[in-house]
Amino acid sequence: MHPSVALSTDDTEAWGLPLAGPGLLLDVPREGRWRQPPSLHVEAAPGYRLRLSSGGQPLLWARIDGWWDRCGFLQGNASAPWGLPALSAADVREVTHTPGTDLWWEAWAWRLGRALAQSERSVLHAGRWCLRPLQLTRAVAASRYPISTMEWSFGQPPLSPHSPEGVLRFDRFRVECWGSFGDPSEIRTGAVMPLRAPSPEEDGRVKSWRKRARDGTLPPVLLLYVDLLMKWLVIDGHDRLHAALLEGVTPPLLGLWPVHEVVLPAIPEKYEGVMRAAEHHLRAGATPALVDRVNRMLRVNYAQCRRTTVTRGWPLKEGVDAWRAEVLAWRRWNPFPADSEDWEWFSGR
């Protein structure tokens, strides 16, 4: 019997991104099958070369330029074995709470959290994870990509998701400009990215989900945050997201990310400044809402640890040579158009 994943309410004071409702923390044991790489995981080779794999099959290859001026993406096998059980009409009917309320979000978080914990082809590995409802933001409000790893820094909170319509612009291969001279619509962090091409509009599941989108009962789409790429990957609910876009409604999103905790040093000067700020705000009139905000500020600033996210990567066997051989072979087996300069950089040494 496998050790169980413990689910509890997310008590994080501040994630630094707009949230839509309450979420969960998933504490994954460090024994049994959880010590192995999960079915869906990231592998890394030198030179910022990444491969997202499921069951040994590549879903996505990525390469970041050494100066962080650009990033290339090559989509792999859409039929790889990762995936949660398909939601049935009965599953959706079991969630009877008003859509968008805290109770509705809580019900779906627990349902999808249990599915993640029980999956034999899991995305989870040992450690702590967060599963939290998210709000979409506008692309123009998102941050630009860092100019280097020094600006990026290790262990940052996840970024706000935006541009879900990107799932309908599925390109087998593309290179994004991350430099300040590029198109602003293409160099914003936090974009939503698909792992497969969209189903046809006439597909039965898309039509079924469109009805749910129209009546407001569409289940959440599950996104995984990958911090080095600074993107949200759709890992469950491509058809649900497609249906929401076709109906012109905002899709409900559940974000999943590994939690990295940093112990914060005690700084007396900081605490003194925080207390002065609290006193200043309360002198203006201690309404219940203001007291709540001040208390939250105090809890955040007196916290002994800060929660961020770091995507774990496993070494890619045989390194760069294996990565290059795979992407070159993939193009031979699956021809697709590509700018010669972009492809030469992406597949080169």
PDB file of N, CA, C and O in Angstrom, residues 200-258:
ATOM      1  N   PRO A 200     -11.463  19.688 -32.343  1.00  0.00           N
ATOM      2  CA  PRO A 200     -12.347  20.423 -33.256  1.00  0.00           C
ATOM      3  C   PRO A 200     -13.579  20.957 -32.515  1.00  0.00           C
ATOM      4  O   PRO A 200     -14.032  20.365 -31.529  1.00  0.00           O
ATOM      5  N   GLU A 201     -14.109  22.065 -32.991  1.00  0.00           N
ATOM      6  CA  GLU A 201     -15.309  22.627 -32.361  1.00  0.00           C
ATOM      7  C   GLU A 201     -16.467  21.641 -32.386  1.00  0.00           C
ATOM      8  O   GLU A 201     -17.350  21.686 -31.519  1.00  0.00           O
ATOM      9  N   GLU A 202     -16.480  20.748 -33.381  1.00  0.00           N
ATOM     10  CA  GLU A 202     -17.577  19.790 -33.513  1.00  0.00           C
ATOM     11  C   GLU A 202     -17.420  18.579 -32.596  1.00  0.00           C
ATOM     12  O   GLU A 202     -18.306  17.721 -32.533  1.00  0.00           O
ATOM     13  N   ASP A 203     -16.287  18.492 -31.887  1.00  0.00           N
ATOM     14  CA  ASP A 203     -16.059  17.359 -30.997  1.00  0.00           C
ATOM     15  C   ASP A 203     -17.150  17.295 -29.926  1.00  0.00           C
ATOM     16  O   ASP A 203     -17.575  18.322 -29.381  1.00  0.00           O
ATOM     17  N   GLY A 204     -17.602  16.092 -29.615  1.00  0.00           N
ATOM     18  CA  GLY A 204     -18.710  15.918 -28.685  1.00  0.00           C
ATOM     19  C   GLY A 204     -18.432  16.483 -27.301  1.00  0.00           C
ATOM     20  O   GLY A 204     -19.316  17.099 -26.686  1.00  0.00           O
ATOM     21  N   ARG A 205     -17.208  16.285 -26.785  1.00  0.00           N
ATOM     22  CA  ARG A 205     -16.911  16.795 -25.449  1.00  0.00           C
ATOM     23  C   ARG A 205     -16.855  18.325 -25.447  1.00  0.00           C
ATOM     24  O   ARG A 205     -17.291  18.965 -24.479  1.00  0.00           O
ATOM     25  N   VAL A 206     -16.344  18.917 -26.518  1.00  0.00           N
ATOM     26  CA  VAL A 206     -16.317  20.372 -26.588  1.00  0.00           C
ATOM     27  C   VAL A 206     -17.746  20.916 -26.586  1.00  0.00           C
ATOM     28  O   VAL A 206     -18.068  21.875 -25.868  1.00  0.00           O
ATOM     29  N   LYS A 207     -18.627  20.295 -27.375  1.00  0.00           N
ATOM     30  CA  LYS A 207     -20.028  20.739 -27.396  1.00  0.00           C
ATOM     31  C   LYS A 207     -20.685  20.592 -26.031  1.00  0.00           C
ATOM     32  O   LYS A 207     -21.428  21.471 -25.576  1.00  0.00           O
ATOM     33  N   SER A 208     -20.387  19.481 -25.354  1.00  0.00           N
ATOM     34  CA  SER A 208     -20.968  19.255 -24.030  1.00  0.00           C
ATOM     35  C   SER A 208     -20.482  20.293 -23.029  1.00  0.00           C
ATOM     36  O   SER A 208     -21.273  20.846 -22.247  1.00  0.00           O
ATOM     37  N   TRP A 209     -19.197  20.593 -23.071  1.00  0.00           N
ATOM     38  CA  TRP A 209     -18.662  21.582 -22.142  1.00  0.00           C
ATOM     39  C   TRP A 209     -19.143  22.988 -22.485  1.00  0.00           C
ATOM     40  O   TRP A 209     -19.257  23.838 -21.589  1.00  0.00           O
ATOM     41  N   ARG A 210     -19.461  23.255 -23.742  1.00  0.00           N
ATOM     42  CA  ARG A 210     -19.987  24.574 -24.095  1.00  0.00           C
ATOM     43  C   ARG A 210     -21.319  24.831 -23.400  1.00  0.00           C
ATOM     44  O   ARG A 210     -21.593  25.958 -22.975  1.00  0.00           O
ATOM     45  N   LYS A 211     -22.142  23.813 -23.269  1.00  0.00           N
ATOM     46  CA  LYS A 211     -23.405  23.968 -22.540  1.00  0.00           C
ATOM     47  C   LYS A 211     -23.132  24.314 -21.081  1.00  0.00           C
ATOM     48  O   LYS A 211     -23.803  25.163 -20.489  1.00  0.00           O
ATOM     49  N   ARG A 212     -22.128  23.645 -20.494  1.00  0.00           N
ATOM     50  CA  ARG A 212     -21.766  23.942 -19.112  1.00  0.00           C
ATOM     51  C   ARG A 212     -21.221  25.364 -18.987  1.00  0.00           C
ATOM     52  O   ARG A 212     -21.482  26.059 -17.992  1.00  0.00           O
ATOM     53  N   ALA A 213     -20.456  25.786 -19.978  1.00  0.00           N
ATOM     54  CA  ALA A 213     -19.914  27.148 -19.950  1.00  0.00           C
ATOM     55  C   ALA A 213     -21.038  28.176 -20.001  1.00  0.00           C
ATOM     56  O   ALA A 213     -20.994  29.197 -19.308  1.00  0.00           O
ATOM     57  N   ARG A 214     -22.051  27.904 -20.813  1.00  0.00           N
ATOM     58  CA  ARG A 214     -23.170  28.853 -20.939  1.00  0.00           C
ATOM     59  C   ARG A 214     -23.967  28.959 -19.653  1.00  0.00           C
ATOM     60  O   ARG A 214     -24.434  30.050 -19.292  1.00  0.00           O
ATOM     61  N   ASP A 215     -24.153  27.830 -18.947  1.00  0.00           N
ATOM     62  CA  ASP A 215     -24.970  27.899 -17.718  1.00  0.00           C
ATOM     63  C   ASP A 215     -24.127  28.121 -16.459  1.00  0.00           C
ATOM     64  O   ASP A 215     -24.652  28.095 -15.347  1.00  0.00           O
ATOM     65  N   GLY A 216     -22.816  28.329 -16.633  1.00  0.00           N
ATOM     66  CA  GLY A 216     -21.971  28.682 -15.497  1.00  0.00           C
ATOM     67  C   GLY A 216     -21.530  27.537 -14.623  1.00  0.00           C
ATOM     68  O   GLY A 216     -21.064  27.769 -13.500  1.00  0.00           O
ATOM     69  N   THR A 217     -21.656  26.289 -15.096  1.00  0.00           N
ATOM     70  CA  THR A 217     -21.298  25.134 -14.270  1.00  0.00           C
ATOM     71  C   THR A 217     -20.066  24.400 -14.804  1.00  0.00           C
ATOM     72  O   THR A 217     -19.868  23.228 -14.509  1.00  0.00           O
ATOM     73  N   LEU A 218     -19.252  25.075 -15.592  1.00  0.00           N
ATOM     74  CA  LEU A 218     -18.061  24.450 -16.156  1.00  0.00           C
ATOM     75  C   LEU A 218     -17.055  24.142 -15.046  1.00  0.00           C
ATOM     76  O   LEU A 218     -16.696  25.020 -14.273  1.00  0.00           O
ATOM     77  N   PRO A 219     -16.574  22.890 -14.938  1.00  0.00           N
ATOM     78  CA  PRO A 219     -15.561  22.565 -13.918  1.00  0.00           C
ATOM     79  C   PRO A 219     -14.249  23.278 -14.201  1.00  0.00           C
ATOM     80  O   PRO A 219     -13.961  23.675 -15.337  1.00  0.00           O
ATOM     81  N   PRO A 220     -13.408  23.427 -13.184  1.00  0.00           N
ATOM     82  CA  PRO A 220     -12.141  24.156 -13.372  1.00  0.00           C
ATOM     83  C   PRO A 220     -11.178  23.427 -14.303  1.00  0.00           C
ATOM     84  O   PRO A 220     -11.190  22.206 -14.426  1.00  0.00           O
ATOM     85  N   VAL A 221     -10.333  24.221 -14.945  1.00  0.00           N
ATOM     86  CA  VAL A 221      -9.207  23.733 -15.742  1.00  0.00           C
ATOM     87  C   VAL A 221      -7.990  23.676 -14.829  1.00  0.00           C
ATOM     88  O   VAL A 221      -7.764  24.594 -14.038  1.00  0.00           O
ATOM     89  N   LEU A 222      -7.220  22.602 -14.909  1.00  0.00           N
ATOM     90  CA  LEU A 222      -6.065  22.422 -14.034  1.00  0.00           C
ATOM     91  C   LEU A 222      -4.793  22.862 -14.757  1.00  0.00           C
ATOM     92  O   LEU A 222      -4.471  22.352 -15.835  1.00  0.00           O
ATOM     93  N   LEU A 223      -4.060  23.809 -14.142  1.00  0.00           N
ATOM     94  CA  LEU A 223      -2.825  24.343 -14.702  1.00  0.00           C
ATOM     95  C   LEU A 223      -1.650  24.001 -13.789  1.00  0.00           C
ATOM     96  O   LEU A 223      -1.777  24.031 -12.563  1.00  0.00           O
ATOM     97  N   LEU A 224      -0.508  23.704 -14.391  1.00  0.00           N
ATOM     98  CA  LEU A 224       0.738  23.455 -13.650  1.00  0.00           C
ATOM     99  C   LEU A 224       1.712  24.586 -13.946  1.00  0.00           C
ATOM    100  O   LEU A 224       1.976  24.897 -15.107  1.00  0.00           O
ATOM    101  N   TYR A 225       2.274  25.174 -12.899  1.00  0.00           N
ATOM    102  CA  TYR A 225       3.229  26.262 -13.084  1.00  0.00           C
ATOM    103  C   TYR A 225       4.651  25.720 -13.182  1.00  0.00           C
ATOM    104  O   TYR A 225       5.086  24.927 -12.339  1.00  0.00           O
ATOM    105  N   VAL A 226       5.375  26.145 -14.224  1.00  0.00           N
ATOM    106  CA  VAL A 226       6.782  25.774 -14.408  1.00  0.00           C
ATOM    107  C   VAL A 226       7.585  27.067 -14.307  1.00  0.00           C
ATOM    108  O   VAL A 226       7.528  27.913 -15.201  1.00  0.00           O
ATOM    109  N   ASP A 227       8.347  27.216 -13.210  1.00  0.00           N
ATOM    110  CA  ASP A 227       8.888  28.546 -12.905  1.00  0.00           C
ATOM    111  C   ASP A 227      10.034  28.965 -13.810  1.00  0.00           C
ATOM    112  O   ASP A 227      10.178  30.152 -14.096  1.00  0.00           O
ATOM    113  N   LEU A 228      10.873  28.053 -14.300  1.00  0.00           N
ATOM    114  CA  LEU A 228      11.958  28.484 -15.178  1.00  0.00           C
ATOM    115  C   LEU A 228      11.402  29.025 -16.494  1.00  0.00           C
ATOM    116  O   LEU A 228      11.914  29.999 -17.053  1.00  0.00           O
ATOM    117  N   LEU A 229      10.319  28.408 -17.000  1.00  0.00           N
ATOM    118  CA  LEU A 229       9.662  28.902 -18.202  1.00  0.00           C
ATOM    119  C   LEU A 229       8.713  30.056 -17.911  1.00  0.00           C
ATOM    120  O   LEU A 229       8.304  30.776 -18.818  1.00  0.00           O
ATOM    121  N   MET A 230       8.321  30.192 -16.635  1.00  0.00           N
ATOM    122  CA  MET A 230       7.397  31.237 -16.195  1.00  0.00           C
ATOM    123  C   MET A 230       6.091  31.163 -16.974  1.00  0.00           C
ATOM    124  O   MET A 230       5.557  32.173 -17.449  1.00  0.00           O
ATOM    125  N   LYS A 231       5.569  29.932 -17.091  1.00  0.00           N
ATOM    126  CA  LYS A 231       4.335  29.675 -17.818  1.00  0.00           C
ATOM    127  C   LYS A 231       3.459  28.700 -17.040  1.00  0.00           C
ATOM    128  O   LYS A 231       3.935  27.923 -16.208  1.00  0.00           O
ATOM    129  N   TRP A 232       2.151  28.755 -17.364  1.00  0.00           N
ATOM    130  CA  TRP A 232       1.180  27.801 -16.828  1.00  0.00           C
ATOM    131  C   TRP A 232       0.848  26.794 -17.930  1.00  0.00           C
ATOM    132  O   TRP A 232       0.407  27.176 -19.007  1.00  0.00           O
ATOM    133  N   LEU A 233       1.064  25.509 -17.660  1.00  0.00           N
ATOM    134  CA  LEU A 233       0.766  24.458 -18.625  1.00  0.00           C
ATOM    135  C   LEU A 233      -0.580  23.820 -18.299  1.00  0.00           C
ATOM    136  O   LEU A 233      -0.858  23.495 -17.141  1.00  0.00           O
ATOM    137  N   VAL A 234      -1.413  23.645 -19.318  1.00  0.00           N
ATOM    138  CA  VAL A 234      -2.706  22.983 -19.125  1.00  0.00           C
ATOM    139  C   VAL A 234      -2.445  21.481 -19.016  1.00  0.00           C
ATOM    140  O   VAL A 234      -1.990  20.848 -19.969  1.00  0.00           O
ATOM    141  N   ILE A 235      -2.726  20.900 -17.846  1.00  0.00           N
ATOM    142  CA  ILE A 235      -2.518  19.459 -17.687  1.00  0.00           C
ATOM    143  C   ILE A 235      -3.831  18.696 -17.537  1.00  0.00           C
ATOM    144  O   ILE A 235      -3.834  17.471 -17.551  1.00  0.00           O
ATOM    145  N   ASP A 236      -4.934  19.400 -17.416  1.00  0.00           N
ATOM    146  CA  ASP A 236      -6.240  18.739 -17.437  1.00  0.00           C
ATOM    147  C   ASP A 236      -7.293  19.781 -17.793  1.00  0.00           C
ATOM    148  O   ASP A 236      -7.390  20.814 -17.129  1.00  0.00           O
ATOM    149  N   GLY A 237      -8.071  19.517 -18.849  1.00  0.00           N
ATOM    150  CA  GLY A 237      -9.158  20.424 -19.186  1.00  0.00           C
ATOM    151  C   GLY A 237      -8.958  21.229 -20.453  1.00  0.00           C
ATOM    152  O   GLY A 237      -9.536  22.310 -20.588  1.00  0.00           O
ATOM    153  N   HIS A 238      -8.180  20.710 -21.414  1.00  0.00           N
ATOM    154  CA  HIS A 238      -8.032  21.432 -22.683  1.00  0.00           C
ATOM    155  C   HIS A 238      -9.388  21.708 -23.333  1.00  0.00           C
ATOM    156  O   HIS A 238      -9.647  22.811 -23.827  1.00  0.00           O
ATOM    157  N   ASP A 239     -10.267  20.700 -23.349  1.00  0.00           N
ATOM    158  CA  ASP A 239     -11.574  20.876 -23.985  1.00  0.00           C
ATOM    159  C   ASP A 239     -12.453  21.836 -23.194  1.00  0.00           C
ATOM    160  O   ASP A 239     -13.239  22.606 -23.781  1.00  0.00           O
ATOM    161  N   ARG A 240     -12.349  21.832 -21.876  1.00  0.00           N
ATOM    162  CA  ARG A 240     -13.134  22.757 -21.061  1.00  0.00           C
ATOM    163  C   ARG A 240     -12.684  24.201 -21.306  1.00  0.00           C
ATOM    164  O   ARG A 240     -13.510  25.117 -21.422  1.00  0.00           O
ATOM    165  N   LEU A 241     -11.391  24.397 -21.401  1.00  0.00           N
ATOM    166  CA  LEU A 241     -10.877  25.731 -21.685  1.00  0.00           C
ATOM    167  C   LEU A 241     -11.299  26.186 -23.080  1.00  0.00           C
ATOM    168  O   LEU A 241     -11.707  27.341 -23.281  1.00  0.00           O
ATOM    169  N   HIS A 242     -11.231  25.283 -24.051  1.00  0.00           N
ATOM    170  CA  HIS A 242     -11.662  25.586 -25.416  1.00  0.00           C
ATOM    171  C   HIS A 242     -13.135  25.992 -25.421  1.00  0.00           C
ATOM    172  O   HIS A 242     -13.532  26.981 -26.058  1.00  0.00           O
ATOM    173  N   ALA A 243     -13.955  25.247 -24.695  1.00  0.00           N
ATOM    174  CA  ALA A 243     -15.393  25.535 -24.644  1.00  0.00           C
ATOM    175  C   ALA A 243     -15.657  26.917 -24.055  1.00  0.00           C
ATOM    176  O   ALA A 243     -16.503  27.672 -24.552  1.00  0.00           O
ATOM    177  N   ALA A 244     -14.953  27.262 -22.983  1.00  0.00           N
ATOM    178  CA  ALA A 244     -15.140  28.573 -22.366  1.00  0.00           C
ATOM    179  C   ALA A 244     -14.779  29.686 -23.341  1.00  0.00           C
ATOM    180  O   ALA A 244     -15.484  30.694 -23.447  1.00  0.00           O
ATOM    181  N   LEU A 245     -13.688  29.506 -24.080  1.00  0.00           N
ATOM    182  CA  LEU A 245     -13.281  30.526 -25.047  1.00  0.00           C
ATOM    183  C   LEU A 245     -14.297  30.672 -26.171  1.00  0.00           C
ATOM    184  O   LEU A 245     -14.596  31.791 -26.617  1.00  0.00           O
ATOM    185  N   LEU A 246     -14.842  29.559 -26.627  1.00  0.00           N
ATOM    186  CA  LEU A 246     -15.848  29.614 -27.692  1.00  0.00           C
ATOM    187  C   LEU A 246     -17.109  30.330 -27.230  1.00  0.00           C
ATOM    188  O   LEU A 246     -17.781  30.995 -28.034  1.00  0.00           O
ATOM    189  N   GLU A 247     -17.426  30.205 -25.961  1.00  0.00           N
ATOM    190  CA  GLU A 247     -18.628  30.845 -25.425  1.00  0.00           C
ATOM    191  C   GLU A 247     -18.365  32.258 -24.910  1.00  0.00           C
ATOM    192  O   GLU A 247     -19.291  32.941 -24.473  1.00  0.00           O
ATOM    193  N   GLY A 248     -17.091  32.680 -24.922  1.00  0.00           N
ATOM    194  CA  GLY A 248     -16.771  34.028 -24.473  1.00  0.00           C
ATOM    195  C   GLY A 248     -16.900  34.231 -22.977  1.00  0.00           C
ATOM    196  O   GLY A 248     -17.209  35.342 -22.525  1.00  0.00           O
ATOM    197  N   VAL A 249     -16.684  33.178 -22.199  1.00  0.00           N
ATOM    198  CA  VAL A 249     -16.776  33.290 -20.744  1.00  0.00           C
ATOM    199  C   VAL A 249     -15.391  33.075 -20.132  1.00  0.00           C
ATOM    200  O   VAL A 249     -14.505  32.448 -20.733  1.00  0.00           O
ATOM    201  N   THR A 250     -15.203  33.594 -18.938  1.00  0.00           N
ATOM    202  CA  THR A 250     -13.929  33.433 -18.241  1.00  0.00           C
ATOM    203  C   THR A 250     -13.827  32.019 -17.680  1.00  0.00           C
ATOM    204  O   THR A 250     -14.689  31.608 -16.896  1.00  0.00           O
ATOM    205  N   PRO A 251     -12.819  31.254 -18.051  1.00  0.00           N
ATOM    206  CA  PRO A 251     -12.729  29.875 -17.574  1.00  0.00           C
ATOM    207  C   PRO A 251     -12.295  29.822 -16.118  1.00  0.00           C
ATOM    208  O   PRO A 251     -11.423  30.583 -15.685  1.00  0.00           O
ATOM    209  N   PRO A 252     -12.898  28.932 -15.318  1.00  0.00           N
ATOM    210  CA  PRO A 252     -12.419  28.743 -13.941  1.00  0.00           C
ATOM    211  C   PRO A 252     -11.103  27.968 -13.966  1.00  0.00           C
ATOM    212  O   PRO A 252     -10.963  26.972 -14.673  1.00  0.00           O
ATOM    213  N   LEU A 253     -10.121  28.431 -13.193  1.00  0.00           N
ATOM    214  CA  LEU A 253      -8.779  27.857 -13.234  1.00  0.00           C
ATOM    215  C   LEU A 253      -8.329  27.426 -11.842  1.00  0.00           C
ATOM    216  O   LEU A 253      -8.475  28.174 -10.867  1.00  0.00           O
ATOM    217  N   LEU A 254      -7.763  26.234 -11.769  1.00  0.00           N
ATOM    218  CA  LEU A 254      -7.097  25.765 -10.559  1.00  0.00           C
ATOM    219  C   LEU A 254      -5.610  25.637 -10.871  1.00  0.00           C
ATOM    220  O   LEU A 254      -5.229  24.926 -11.805  1.00  0.00           O
ATOM    221  N   GLY A 255      -4.783  26.338 -10.108  1.00  0.00           N
ATOM    222  CA  GLY A 255      -3.351  26.280 -10.318  1.00  0.00           C
ATOM    223  C   GLY A 255      -2.691  25.292  -9.370  1.00  0.00           C
ATOM    224  O   GLY A 255      -3.077  25.183  -8.205  1.00  0.00           O
ATOM    225  N   LEU A 256      -1.689  24.584  -9.859  1.00  0.00           N
ATOM    226  CA  LEU A 256      -0.927  23.618  -9.069  1.00  0.00           C
ATOM    227  C   LEU A 256       0.545  23.992  -9.155  1.00  0.00           C
ATOM    228  O   LEU A 256       1.066  24.223 -10.250  1.00  0.00           O
ATOM    229  N   TRP A 257       1.217  24.044  -8.002  1.00  0.00           N
ATOM    230  CA  TRP A 257       2.652  24.319  -8.018  1.00  0.00           C
ATOM    231  C   TRP A 257       3.316  23.720  -6.773  1.00  0.00           C
ATOM    232  O   TRP A 257       2.700  23.613  -5.713  1.00  0.00           O
ATOM    233  N   PRO A 258       4.593  23.303  -6.910  1.00  0.00           N
ATOM    234  CA  PRO A 258       5.336  22.820  -5.740  1.00  0.00           C
ATOM    235  C   PRO A 258       5.689  23.989  -4.831  1.00  0.00           C
ATOM    236  O   PRO A 258       6.001  25.087  -5.303  1.00  0.00           O
TER     237      PRO A 258
END
